[in-house]
XYZ file of C-alpha atoms in Angstrom:
186
model
C 164.198 116.903 159.877
C 162.027 114.041 158.579
C 158.518 114.534 157.425
C 156.010 111.722 157.385
C 153.040 112.037 155.068
C 150.152 109.770 155.851
C 148.280 108.400 152.843
C 144.818 109.871 152.492
C 143.282 106.902 150.745
C 143.369 103.328 151.818
C 142.493 100.379 149.686
C 140.453 97.702 151.300
C 140.081 94.418 149.493
C 137.989 91.456 150.504
C 139.632 88.130 151.227
C 138.274 86.812 147.910
C 139.747 89.752 145.972
C 143.114 89.214 147.671
C 142.936 85.518 146.809
C 142.144 86.347 143.159
C 145.094 88.738 142.948
C 147.348 86.118 144.527
C 146.215 83.434 142.019
C 146.762 85.767 139.039
C 150.220 86.690 140.295
C 151.055 83.040 140.979
C 149.994 82.098 137.448
C 152.128 84.885 135.906
C 155.182 83.775 137.878
C 154.517 80.164 136.860
C 154.284 81.121 133.160
C 157.617 82.931 133.442
C 159.200 79.853 135.044
C 157.623 77.510 132.484
C 158.789 79.533 129.479
C 162.250 79.902 131.007
C 162.478 76.165 131.648
C 161.393 75.431 128.058
C 164.147 77.694 126.758
C 166.733 76.073 129.064
C 165.753 72.629 127.818
C 166.077 73.796 124.204
C 169.610 75.084 124.876
C 170.474 71.822 126.652
C 168.776 69.835 123.860
C 166.682 68.024 126.458
C 163.497 66.349 125.263
C 161.998 66.603 121.790
C 162.494 70.407 121.528
C 159.408 70.796 119.320
C 157.606 73.607 121.160
C 156.786 76.883 119.381
C 159.634 78.711 121.139
C 159.372 81.950 119.118
C 155.711 82.465 120.033
C 155.508 80.556 123.317
C 154.682 83.607 125.506
C 151.697 84.294 123.202
C 150.434 80.696 123.006
C 147.685 81.175 125.617
C 145.892 77.880 124.936
C 149.138 75.957 125.184
C 150.064 77.786 128.393
C 146.590 77.099 129.817
C 147.001 73.425 128.987
C 150.468 73.329 130.542
C 149.205 75.045 133.708
C 146.346 72.555 134.061
C 148.764 69.667 133.595
C 151.144 71.185 136.120
C 148.377 71.562 138.712
C 147.320 67.955 138.167
C 150.891 66.663 138.488
C 152.052 68.950 141.292
C 153.230 66.971 144.303
C 154.912 68.265 147.430
C 157.364 65.350 147.257
C 158.544 66.256 143.727
C 160.882 69.124 142.930
C 159.351 72.079 141.078
C 161.611 71.794 138.012
C 161.060 68.034 137.823
C 157.305 68.641 137.629
C 157.847 71.344 134.988
C 159.970 68.866 133.008
C 157.212 66.237 133.225
C 154.676 68.730 131.879
C 157.009 69.848 129.078
C 157.748 66.226 128.142
C 154.029 65.431 127.973
C 153.263 68.461 125.802
C 156.184 67.675 123.493
C 154.884 64.123 123.061
C 151.379 65.406 122.325
C 152.794 67.763 119.695
C 154.813 64.924 118.152
C 151.710 62.701 118.061
C 149.537 65.524 116.656
C 147.319 65.461 119.743
C 148.042 68.934 121.075
C 145.565 70.538 118.670
C 142.743 68.401 120.029
C 143.567 69.418 123.571
C 143.869 73.159 122.859
C 141.456 73.967 120.050
C 137.959 75.129 120.777
C 135.173 73.046 119.390
C 132.780 74.821 117.067
C 129.743 72.588 117.553
C 129.718 69.851 120.113
C 131.215 70.105 123.569
C 134.020 67.615 124.071
C 135.618 65.930 127.018
C 139.039 64.312 126.769
C 140.101 61.973 129.575
C 143.819 61.192 129.751
C 144.758 57.880 131.337
C 148.224 56.633 132.156
C 148.525 52.952 133.046
C 144.799 52.773 133.809
C 144.854 55.839 136.074
C 143.123 59.057 135.049
C 145.653 61.880 135.224
C 143.900 64.744 133.431
C 140.469 65.684 132.101
C 139.953 68.371 129.438
C 136.684 69.895 128.296
C 135.652 72.437 125.682
C 133.078 73.695 128.182
C 134.270 74.557 131.704
C 130.736 74.118 133.056
C 130.638 70.411 132.238
C 131.017 68.239 135.300
C 132.856 65.008 134.575
C 132.020 61.907 136.597
C 134.013 58.791 135.853
C 132.762 55.390 136.918
C 135.431 52.700 137.044
C 133.913 49.226 136.767
C 137.145 47.410 137.583
C 136.804 43.665 138.072
C 139.457 43.806 140.790
C 137.292 46.001 143.025
C 133.662 45.265 142.195
C 131.943 41.939 141.653
C 129.708 41.290 138.633
C 126.479 42.231 140.419
C 127.882 45.531 141.658
C 129.264 46.386 138.222
C 125.941 45.537 136.557
C 123.983 47.604 139.079
C 126.259 50.616 138.598
C 126.054 50.329 134.799
C 122.250 49.941 134.883
C 121.945 53.023 137.105
C 123.840 55.017 134.466
C 121.873 53.617 131.531
C 118.494 54.333 133.092
C 119.376 57.773 134.455
C 117.050 60.128 132.517
C 119.572 62.981 132.700
C 122.296 61.021 130.899
C 122.680 59.953 127.293
C 125.074 57.439 125.839
C 127.229 59.067 123.172
C 129.819 58.077 120.616
C 133.462 58.279 121.629
C 136.875 57.655 120.171
C 139.940 56.110 121.747
C 143.457 57.271 120.899
C 146.450 55.220 121.991
C 149.830 56.822 121.162
C 151.961 54.354 119.252
C 149.044 52.837 117.364
C 148.619 54.036 113.805
C 144.948 54.913 113.843
C 142.283 56.257 116.108
C 139.527 53.801 116.936
C 136.011 55.160 116.517
C 133.504 53.613 118.881
C 129.782 53.816 118.404
C 127.791 52.778 121.396
C 124.358 51.228 121.244
C 122.075 50.197 124.046
C 119.452 47.511 123.746
C 116.194 49.043 124.841
């Protein structure tokens, strides 16, 4: 004889709550895969092998950075492990070049935005404040004539909501960071 007991309570979740649970679970599975792939590469001696392997599961800022990079590089035409390897390679290079701290540390005073470009193409944008919206205007001579570039630049300069600010440029392979101070003729 089989007895069936019907549950007395049912859980009803909204579509948004289900989506949130799915995203959290997806992220946890991804972290497990990422950490596992890092350990495999260390055993195989693939890459620079300079990650903090002993504490990697606890390195939340590094994992957050890796997940953002992964999401920016993810492509349906590229195998999952190949994309993981690309992310790991990039992080290893940033660690080697002492740039990983800038990408993962929180700024105490001023909000920062870091734009990563590869061969003139923006691949990733980081910010110390998630509420900052980043708009990038590319004034490429190959696509816009002089008048169009000047008009776009003037619109930015005279926008009362925007301010020109100092910036620095880092190019891996060069020995020093170039500090740029910007001035506008009023």
